[in-house]
Short mmCIF file of C-alpha atoms in Angstrom, two decimals:
data_model
loop_
_atom_site.label_atom_id
_atom_site.label_comp_id
_atom_site.label_asym_id
_atom_site.label_seq_id
_atom_site.Cartn_x
_atom_site.Cartn_y
_atom_site.Cartn_z
CA MET K 1194 56.41 -97.76 -35.11
CA ASN K 1195 54.11 -100.17 -36.93
CA VAL K 1196 55.09 -103.77 -37.61
CA LYS K 1197 54.03 -106.82 -39.57
CA ILE K 1198 55.01 -110.38 -38.77
CA LYS K 1199 55.89 -113.05 -41.33
CA ASN K 1200 55.48 -116.56 -40.00
CA GLY K 1201 58.16 -119.21 -40.22
CA THR K 1202 59.06 -122.43 -38.46
CA ILE K 1203 58.86 -121.52 -34.81
CA SER K 1204 61.46 -123.10 -32.56
CA GLY K 1205 64.05 -121.98 -30.03
CA THR K 1206 64.92 -120.69 -26.58
CA ILE K 1207 64.35 -117.26 -25.06
CA TYR K 1208 65.24 -115.74 -21.69
CA ALA K 1209 62.42 -114.09 -19.80
CA PRO K 1210 63.21 -110.41 -19.14
CA SER K 1211 63.60 -109.14 -15.59
CA SER K 1212 60.52 -108.68 -13.46
CA LYS K 1213 60.02 -104.92 -13.38
CA SER K 1214 57.89 -105.37 -10.26
CA TYR K 1215 61.02 -106.47 -8.41
CA THR K 1216 63.45 -104.05 -10.05
CA GLN K 1217 61.39 -100.95 -9.29
CA ARG K 1218 60.89 -101.96 -5.67
CA TYR K 1219 64.60 -102.52 -5.03
CA VAL K 1220 65.73 -99.40 -6.89
CA LEU K 1221 63.30 -97.04 -5.18
CA TYR K 1222 63.72 -98.42 -1.68
CA SER K 1223 67.50 -98.31 -1.95
CA ALA K 1224 67.45 -94.67 -3.07
CA PHE K 1225 65.01 -93.50 -0.38
CA SER K 1226 66.33 -95.61 2.51
CA ASN K 1227 70.02 -94.82 1.91
CA LYS K 1228 70.79 -98.55 1.76
CA PRO K 1229 73.11 -99.40 -1.15
CA VAL K 1230 72.39 -102.43 -3.28
CA LYS K 1231 73.74 -104.28 -6.31
CA ILE K 1232 71.09 -105.50 -8.72
CA LYS K 1233 71.75 -108.12 -11.40
CA ASN K 1234 69.81 -109.14 -14.51
CA VAL K 1235 67.99 -105.89 -15.32
CA SER K 1236 66.34 -105.62 -18.76
CA PHE K 1237 66.00 -101.81 -18.63
CA SER K 1238 62.39 -101.62 -19.67
CA GLU K 1239 60.90 -98.13 -19.72
CA ASP K 1240 59.27 -98.69 -16.32
CA GLU K 1241 62.57 -99.85 -14.82
CA MET K 1242 64.30 -96.79 -16.28
CA VAL K 1243 61.69 -94.54 -14.68
CA SER K 1244 62.58 -95.90 -11.24
CA LEU K 1245 66.29 -95.44 -11.94
CA LYS K 1246 65.75 -91.81 -12.99
CA ILE K 1247 63.73 -91.19 -9.82
CA ALA K 1248 66.63 -92.62 -7.80
CA GLU K 1249 69.02 -90.23 -9.55
CA SER K 1250 66.62 -87.36 -8.82
CA CYS K 1251 67.07 -88.28 -5.14
CA ASN K 1252 70.86 -87.87 -5.47
CA ALA K 1253 71.68 -91.57 -5.86
CA THR K 1254 74.70 -92.55 -7.95
CA ILE K 1255 74.01 -95.48 -10.24
CA ASN K 1256 76.79 -97.48 -11.88
CA TYR K 1257 75.82 -99.52 -14.93
CA ASN K 1258 77.61 -102.69 -16.04
CA ARG K 1259 75.75 -104.39 -18.88
CA LYS K 1260 72.64 -105.88 -17.22
CA ASP K 1261 73.84 -105.14 -13.68
CA ILE K 1262 73.55 -101.93 -11.68
CA GLU K 1263 74.96 -100.67 -8.39
CA ILE K 1264 73.03 -98.04 -6.46
CA LYS K 1265 74.94 -95.76 -4.09
CA PRO K 1266 72.33 -93.58 -2.39
CA ASP K 1267 72.91 -90.23 -0.73
CA PHE K 1268 69.33 -89.13 -0.25
CA LYS K 1269 68.17 -85.58 -0.79
CA CYS K 1270 64.56 -84.55 -1.29
CA PRO K 1271 63.99 -83.78 -4.97
CA ASP K 1272 62.06 -80.71 -6.08
CA SER K 1273 60.27 -82.89 -8.60
CA ILE K 1274 60.26 -86.42 -9.97
CA TYR K 1275 59.05 -87.85 -13.27
CA VAL K 1276 57.05 -91.09 -13.12
CA GLY K 1277 56.36 -91.53 -16.83
CA GLU K 1278 53.62 -94.12 -17.34
CA SER K 1279 54.72 -96.37 -14.45
CA GLY K 1280 51.94 -96.96 -11.93
CA THR K 1281 54.31 -98.86 -9.64
CA SER K 1282 56.94 -96.13 -9.48
CA TYR K 1283 54.25 -93.47 -9.11
CA ARG K 1284 52.44 -95.05 -6.18
CA LEU K 1285 55.51 -96.29 -4.33
CA SER K 1286 57.17 -92.88 -4.71
CA ILE K 1287 54.19 -91.14 -3.12
CA GLY K 1288 54.62 -93.22 0.03
CA LEU K 1289 58.40 -92.82 0.05
CA LEU K 1290 58.34 -89.04 -0.49
CA ALA K 1291 55.79 -88.67 2.31
CA ALA K 1292 57.91 -90.75 4.70
CA ARG K 1293 61.02 -88.76 3.81
CA LYS K 1294 59.10 -85.57 4.68
CA CYS K 1295 59.78 -84.13 1.23
CA LYS K 1296 57.94 -81.36 -0.53
CA THR K 1297 58.04 -82.64 -4.09
CA THR K 1298 56.04 -82.16 -7.29
CA ILE K 1299 55.26 -85.32 -9.23
CA LYS K 1300 55.12 -85.17 -13.02
CA GLY K 1301 54.27 -87.87 -15.54
CA GLU K 1302 52.44 -88.86 -18.69
CA GLN K 1303 48.78 -87.89 -18.93
CA GLN K 1304 47.69 -91.50 -19.37
CA LEU K 1305 48.99 -92.33 -15.88
CA ALA K 1306 47.36 -89.29 -14.24
CA GLY K 1307 43.94 -90.82 -14.85
CA ARG K 1308 44.69 -94.06 -13.03
CA PRO K 1309 43.34 -94.34 -9.47
CA VAL K 1310 45.48 -93.22 -6.55
CA GLU K 1311 42.88 -91.68 -4.23
CA PRO K 1312 42.83 -94.44 -1.54
CA LEU K 1313 46.58 -93.97 -1.05
CA ILE K 1314 46.23 -90.18 -0.90
CA LYS K 1315 43.50 -90.52 1.71
CA ALA K 1316 45.48 -92.92 3.91
CA LEU K 1317 48.61 -90.78 3.84
CA SER K 1318 46.56 -87.64 4.48
CA ASP K 1319 45.16 -89.34 7.58
CA ALA K 1320 48.79 -89.89 8.66
CA GLY K 1321 49.61 -86.20 8.31
CA THR K 1322 50.85 -85.81 4.72
CA ASN K 1323 49.51 -82.87 2.73
CA PHE K 1324 48.73 -83.07 -0.97
CA LYS K 1325 47.91 -80.59 -3.70
CA LYS K 1326 46.47 -81.86 -6.95
CA HIS K 1327 47.67 -80.00 -10.03
CA LYS K 1328 45.74 -79.39 -13.24
CA ASP K 1329 47.60 -82.23 -14.97
CA GLY K 1330 46.14 -84.70 -12.45
CA PHE K 1331 49.39 -85.36 -10.58
CA TYR K 1332 50.16 -84.29 -7.02
CA MET K 1333 52.53 -82.18 -5.02
CA VAL K 1334 53.49 -84.20 -1.92
CA ASP K 1335 54.23 -82.29 1.27
CA GLY K 1336 55.42 -84.76 3.90
CA ARG K 1337 56.72 -82.28 6.46
CA ASN K 1338 53.95 -83.30 8.89
CA SER K 1339 53.96 -87.01 8.04
CA ALA K 1340 53.82 -89.25 11.12
CA SER K 1341 53.68 -92.93 12.01
CA THR K 1342 50.02 -92.60 12.97
CA GLY K 1343 48.08 -95.81 12.36
CA VAL K 1344 45.60 -95.56 9.48
CA SER K 1345 43.43 -97.82 7.35
CA ILE K 1346 43.56 -98.16 3.58
CA ASP K 1347 41.28 -99.64 0.95
CA GLY K 1348 43.37 -102.03 -1.14
CA GLY K 1349 40.51 -103.06 -3.41
CA THR K 1350 41.72 -101.10 -6.43
CA SER K 1351 45.45 -101.82 -6.32
CA SER K 1352 47.86 -103.78 -4.13
CA GLN K 1353 50.39 -101.02 -4.84
CA PHE K 1354 48.59 -98.82 -2.29
CA VAL K 1355 49.43 -101.38 0.39
CA SER K 1356 53.04 -101.65 -0.79
CA ALA K 1357 53.38 -97.87 -0.67
CA MET K 1358 52.19 -97.87 2.96
CA LEU K 1359 54.66 -100.63 3.86
CA TYR K 1360 57.44 -98.48 2.41
CA TYR K 1361 56.10 -95.42 4.23
CA TYR K 1362 56.18 -96.98 7.71
CA SER K 1363 59.46 -98.79 7.14
CA ILE K 1364 61.21 -95.51 6.24
CA LEU K 1365 59.71 -93.90 9.36
CA GLY K 1366 60.94 -96.89 11.34
CA GLU K 1367 57.66 -97.83 12.99
CA GLY K 1368 53.92 -97.92 12.66
CA ASN K 1369 51.03 -100.13 11.70
CA PHE K 1370 48.04 -99.91 9.43
CA THR K 1371 44.95 -101.88 8.48
CA VAL K 1372 43.95 -103.02 4.99
CA SER K 1373 40.48 -103.76 3.66
CA ASN K 1374 39.49 -105.32 0.32
CA MET K 1375 42.93 -106.63 -0.62
CA VAL K 1376 43.51 -107.58 -4.27
CA SER K 1377 46.56 -109.30 -5.80
CA ALA K 1378 48.04 -110.06 -2.38
CA ASN K 1379 51.10 -111.74 -3.88
CA TYR K 1380 52.34 -108.37 -5.14
CA VAL K 1381 52.34 -107.26 -1.50
CA ASN K 1382 54.33 -110.40 -0.69
CA ILE K 1383 56.91 -109.29 -3.27
CA THR K 1384 57.20 -105.98 -1.39
CA ILE K 1385 57.55 -107.80 1.94
CA ASN K 1386 60.31 -109.97 0.45
CA CYS K 1387 62.08 -106.88 -0.85
CA LEU K 1388 61.93 -105.22 2.57
CA ARG K 1389 63.26 -108.38 4.20
CA ASN K 1390 66.36 -108.09 2.02
CA PHE K 1391 66.81 -104.55 3.38
CA GLY K 1392 66.60 -105.75 6.99
CA ILE K 1393 62.93 -104.92 7.51
CA THR K 1394 60.48 -107.46 8.93
CA VAL K 1395 56.77 -107.05 8.19
CA HIS K 1396 54.33 -108.61 10.63
CA ASN K 1397 50.88 -109.43 9.33
CA ASN K 1398 48.06 -110.24 11.73
CA GLY K 1399 45.00 -110.69 9.61
CA ASN K 1400 44.49 -107.37 7.83
CA ASN K 1401 46.84 -105.48 10.15
CA TYR K 1402 50.45 -104.81 9.13
CA SER K 1403 53.32 -103.61 11.33
CA ILE K 1404 57.03 -102.94 10.79
CA GLU K 1405 60.16 -104.08 12.61
CA ASN K 1406 63.58 -102.70 11.64
CA GLY K 1407 66.72 -104.84 11.74
CA ASP K 1408 70.33 -104.91 10.57
CA TYR K 1409 71.33 -104.48 6.94
CA ALA K 1410 74.45 -105.37 5.00
CA VAL K 1411 75.00 -104.47 1.33
CA LYS K 1412 73.09 -106.94 -0.78
CA GLU K 1413 73.55 -108.33 -4.26
CA ILE K 1414 70.12 -109.11 -5.66
CA GLY K 1415 69.40 -111.10 -8.80
CA ILE K 1416 66.12 -110.12 -10.45
CA GLU K 1417 64.15 -113.14 -11.58
CA GLY K 1418 62.47 -113.43 -14.96
CA ASP K 1419 59.01 -111.99 -15.42
CA TYR K 1420 56.10 -114.41 -15.76
CA SER K 1421 53.75 -111.85 -17.31
CA SER K 1422 56.30 -111.30 -20.10
CA ALA K 1423 56.92 -115.02 -20.49
CA SER K 1424 53.17 -115.60 -20.77
CA TYR K 1425 53.09 -114.41 -24.39
CA PHE K 1426 55.50 -117.12 -25.44
CA ILE K 1427 53.81 -119.75 -23.27
CA VAL K 1428 50.53 -119.06 -25.09
CA LEU K 1429 52.29 -119.03 -28.46
CA GLY K 1430 53.94 -122.36 -27.65
CA ILE K 1431 50.60 -124.01 -26.91
CA PHE K 1432 49.73 -123.53 -30.60
CA THR K 1433 53.18 -123.99 -32.17
CA GLY K 1434 55.25 -126.05 -29.74
CA ASN K 1435 59.06 -126.05 -29.66
CA ILE K 1436 59.53 -123.08 -27.30
CA LYS K 1437 61.79 -123.04 -24.24
CA ILE K 1438 61.81 -120.19 -21.74
CA LYS K 1439 64.65 -119.73 -19.25
CA ASN K 1440 65.29 -117.45 -16.26
CA LEU K 1441 62.01 -118.09 -14.47
CA GLY K 1442 61.90 -118.70 -10.72
CA ILE K 1443 59.88 -121.87 -10.25
CA ASP K 1444 59.00 -120.90 -6.67
CA SER K 1445 58.35 -117.27 -7.60
CA LEU K 1446 56.00 -115.04 -5.60
CA GLN K 1447 54.79 -113.42 -8.80
CA PRO K 1448 51.00 -113.79 -9.11
CA ASP K 1449 51.33 -114.40 -12.84
CA ARG K 1450 53.15 -117.64 -12.13
CA GLN K 1451 49.62 -119.04 -11.89
CA ILE K 1452 49.61 -119.22 -15.68
CA ILE K 1453 51.62 -122.46 -15.47
CA GLU K 1454 49.03 -124.31 -13.42
CA LEU K 1455 46.17 -122.66 -15.28
CA LEU K 1456 47.36 -123.70 -18.73
CA ASN K 1457 48.74 -127.08 -17.71
CA ASN K 1458 45.30 -127.97 -16.36
CA ALA K 1459 43.87 -127.02 -19.74
CA THR K 1460 46.54 -128.44 -22.06
CA GLU K 1461 49.09 -130.63 -20.21
CA CYS K 1462 51.81 -129.36 -22.56
CA ILE K 1463 54.13 -127.38 -20.23
CA LYS K 1464 57.14 -129.08 -18.67
CA ILE K 1465 59.20 -127.57 -15.85
CA GLY K 1466 62.85 -128.40 -15.23
CA GLY K 1467 65.17 -126.24 -13.13
CA ASN K 1468 64.61 -122.64 -14.20
CA GLU K 1469 63.42 -123.65 -17.68
CA LEU K 1470 59.98 -124.18 -19.15
CA THR K 1471 59.37 -126.26 -22.26
CA VAL K 1472 56.12 -125.65 -24.10
CA ASP K 1473 54.93 -128.31 -26.53
CA LYS K 1474 52.04 -127.97 -28.94
CA ALA K 1475 48.78 -128.82 -27.19
CA ASN K 1476 46.76 -131.78 -28.40
CA PHE K 1477 43.66 -130.36 -26.72
CA ILE K 1478 42.59 -127.20 -24.92
CA LYS K 1479 40.00 -127.40 -22.17
CA GLY K 1480 37.93 -124.44 -21.09
CA ILE K 1481 39.92 -121.86 -19.14
CA ILE K 1482 38.75 -119.60 -16.31
CA VAL K 1483 40.76 -116.51 -15.28
CA ASP K 1484 40.22 -114.27 -12.25
CA ALA K 1485 41.26 -110.81 -13.42
CA SER K 1486 41.24 -109.43 -9.88
CA ALA K 1487 44.18 -111.70 -9.00
CA THR K 1488 46.12 -111.69 -12.29
CA PRO K 1489 45.04 -108.71 -14.42
CA ASP K 1490 48.25 -108.62 -16.46
CA ILE K 1491 47.86 -112.06 -18.02
CA ALA K 1492 44.15 -111.69 -18.82
CA PRO K 1493 44.80 -110.14 -22.28
CA VAL K 1494 47.09 -112.91 -23.50
CA ILE K 1495 44.91 -115.67 -22.00
CA SER K 1496 41.99 -114.18 -23.94
CA VAL K 1497 43.97 -114.92 -27.12
CA ILE K 1498 43.48 -118.64 -26.46
CA GLY K 1499 39.72 -118.11 -26.60
CA ILE K 1500 39.98 -116.84 -30.18
CA PHE K 1501 41.07 -120.31 -31.29
CA SER K 1502 39.29 -122.50 -28.73
CA THR K 1503 35.88 -124.14 -29.02
CA GLU K 1504 35.85 -124.64 -25.24
CA GLY K 1505 36.58 -120.97 -24.75
CA VAL K 1506 37.98 -118.67 -22.07
CA LYS K 1507 36.03 -116.99 -19.27
CA ILE K 1508 37.43 -113.91 -17.53
CA TYR K 1509 35.82 -113.17 -14.17
CA ASN K 1510 36.05 -109.86 -12.27
CA TYR K 1511 36.83 -108.13 -15.55
CA GLN K 1512 36.04 -104.74 -13.97
CA ARG K 1513 39.58 -104.86 -12.56
CA LEU K 1514 40.87 -104.53 -16.13
CA LYS K 1515 39.33 -101.08 -16.55
CA THR K 1516 41.87 -99.34 -14.30
CA LYS K 1517 45.11 -100.62 -15.86
CA GLU K 1518 47.25 -98.77 -18.44
CA SER K 1519 44.15 -98.76 -20.62
CA ASP K 1520 40.63 -100.11 -20.35
CA ARG K 1521 41.74 -103.66 -21.07
CA TRP K 1522 38.18 -104.91 -20.78
CA LYS K 1523 37.27 -103.00 -23.95
CA GLY K 1524 40.64 -103.81 -25.50
CA ILE K 1525 40.17 -107.57 -25.08
CA ILE K 1526 36.71 -107.42 -26.64
CA GLU K 1527 38.00 -105.35 -29.55
CA MET K 1528 40.99 -107.61 -30.18
CA CYS K 1529 39.10 -110.89 -29.99
CA ARG K 1530 36.28 -109.70 -32.25
CA ALA K 1531 38.84 -108.34 -34.75
CA PHE K 1532 40.12 -111.90 -35.19
CA GLY K 1533 36.60 -113.31 -35.49
CA ALA K 1534 35.99 -114.64 -31.99
CA THR K 1535 32.56 -114.71 -30.40
CA VAL K 1536 32.60 -112.54 -27.28
CA SER K 1537 29.77 -112.64 -24.74
CA VAL K 1538 29.69 -110.04 -21.97
CA CYS K 1539 27.81 -111.42 -18.96
CA GLU K 1540 27.15 -109.90 -15.56
CA ASN K 1541 30.14 -111.54 -13.84
CA PHE K 1542 32.43 -112.57 -16.70
CA ILE K 1543 33.46 -112.22 -20.34
CA GLU K 1544 33.40 -115.39 -22.43
CA ILE K 1545 35.51 -115.71 -25.58
CA LYS K 1546 35.05 -118.58 -28.03
CA LYS K 1547 36.23 -119.51 -31.48
CA GLY K 1548 34.22 -118.02 -34.32
CA ILE K 1549 34.94 -117.54 -38.02
CA LEU K 1550 38.60 -116.51 -38.17
CA LYS K 1551 39.29 -113.06 -39.61
CA ASP K 1552 42.45 -111.39 -40.91
CA PRO K 1553 42.25 -107.77 -39.69
CA GLU K 1554 44.10 -105.24 -41.82
CA SER K 1555 45.43 -103.38 -38.79
CA ILE K 1556 45.13 -103.30 -35.01
CA LYS K 1557 45.90 -100.25 -32.89
CA PHE K 1558 46.37 -100.12 -29.13
CA THR K 1559 48.39 -97.86 -26.84
CA ASP K 1560 48.67 -100.46 -24.04
CA HIS K 1561 51.86 -102.56 -24.20
CA ARG K 1562 50.13 -105.74 -23.03
CA MET K 1563 47.30 -105.39 -25.53
CA ILE K 1564 49.78 -104.83 -28.37
CA MET K 1565 51.83 -107.92 -27.49
CA SER K 1566 48.69 -110.01 -27.06
CA ALA K 1567 47.38 -108.92 -30.45
CA ILE K 1568 50.72 -109.79 -32.08
CA ILE K 1569 50.60 -113.29 -30.58
CA ALA K 1570 47.02 -113.68 -31.84
CA GLY K 1571 48.15 -112.58 -35.30
CA ILE K 1572 50.99 -115.10 -35.39
CA ILE K 1573 48.71 -117.96 -34.34
CA ALA K 1574 46.12 -116.88 -36.93
CA GLY K 1575 48.74 -116.49 -39.66
CA SER K 1576 47.29 -113.05 -40.33
CA HIS K 1577 48.73 -110.23 -42.45
CA THR K 1578 47.84 -107.62 -39.84
CA GLU K 1579 49.79 -104.42 -39.29
CA PHE K 1580 50.25 -103.77 -35.56
CA LYS K 1581 50.50 -100.11 -34.67
CA ASN K 1582 52.36 -98.39 -31.79
CA ALA K 1583 54.78 -101.31 -31.40
CA GLU K 1584 57.27 -99.03 -29.64
CA LYS K 1585 54.93 -99.09 -26.60
CA ILE K 1586 56.14 -102.64 -25.95
CA ASN K 1587 59.31 -101.13 -24.47
CA LYS K 1588 57.35 -100.22 -21.34
CA SER K 1589 57.75 -103.79 -20.08
CA TYR K 1590 59.54 -105.96 -22.66
CA PRO K 1591 62.11 -104.16 -24.86
CA GLU K 1592 63.29 -107.39 -26.54
CA PHE K 1593 59.86 -108.83 -27.33
CA LEU K 1594 60.19 -108.44 -31.09
CA VAL K 1595 63.81 -109.58 -30.97
CA ASP K 1596 62.73 -112.72 -29.11
CA LEU K 1597 60.14 -113.40 -31.81
CA LYS K 1598 62.97 -113.23 -34.32
CA ARG K 1599 65.00 -115.65 -32.23
CA LEU K 1600 62.17 -118.15 -32.61
CA GLY K 1601 62.21 -117.87 -36.41
CA LEU K 1602 59.71 -115.12 -37.20
CA GLU K 1603 60.44 -112.19 -39.50
CA ILE K 1604 59.55 -108.71 -38.29
CA TYR K 1605 59.02 -105.82 -40.71
CA SER K 1606 58.63 -102.21 -39.62
CA ASP K 1607 56.62 -99.52 -41.40
CA LEU K 1608 59.94 -98.18 -42.68
CA ASN K 1609 60.17 -101.15 -45.06
CA LEU K 1610 57.23 -103.53 -44.91
CA SER K 1611 57.96 -105.08 -48.27
CA GLY K 1612 61.66 -105.78 -48.05
CA ASP K 1613 64.41 -106.19 -45.50
CA THR K 1614 63.78 -107.24 -41.95
CA ALA K 1615 63.90 -104.04 -39.91
CA ILE K 1616 63.92 -105.45 -36.39
#
């Protein structure tokens, strides 16, 4: 689906969708650990649905009630699971299948098969799990010899490798492992918090992690709003004002919560009250520095600010962006230059500054975060751009276009770009 956006007076309130990082962790651990759970405030993004389908493949019964779900697990090893394009579900499932001593074939979309998973495969192989790589790039996991042997793992590519090992040892009931080159440590803290709610205590002594099992009673978990999804509207609000965002945990463990401090230091236009953010139009924008190794998911939308800023945006450790759903390093450069920004690629960082504004005829990405970032750039620029592959947004934020409508924008699909609003 291709869309165009017609600007209007932007004002209103939206509710941040559920954090799929949390949802996937709770769903998968419940299904594999045989610990039932009730989960509230689920947005049913494509990635969340992938985890739910994996749970059903493991013989879990899932009851749906609007935005709430109840998982009643009765674990059985599946012959195969489908991980779609979800890196989180893919990597966590590898650790869980190995711990459950399953012999299972993993299937998914080709785009995901190219993303790195080798450090996790190596660590689990050292612990006794056998793997066979198929022609499609995915693996058959054979966990029949998996053991609680202590191993080491390189976490320099993805924190999800570390989370998968925490799940692995917690299902086995014991064990410890060592991590080197940790990135995005707060995502590991999300996993530790999830395990705590299942009665599992994780001990961390430097780079060494160990597991302690405890008692568990059925939990009812409310999934907090997602900061990476909210970031698009925070950036939009800096240029338009009049945007409120609800359902965000002010004390959240999400790494992308850093966007509040980052942008408030640069603009002083974000107010926090309870679980609500108010974004006013910025009177000034100072230079912004982003560390992509810590917060790779908000780097694309932060780069949008650079398109319209004389002070500019610098993105350090941009190599981390190359191993996400797409090569976001190239995507950011392409997007910013399409709107006329000056982009300088230096040894340690990318710098984006305001140039001569352009109105690109069309922009095409396959990465959900690049598509949403480009749409926000187009709205700020007042462009007439057609944004292709808009259906990819459903991977993380199914109501993104609907929320734009709630703020007063008109959305037209390629089915009728000249007439009625189609979204």
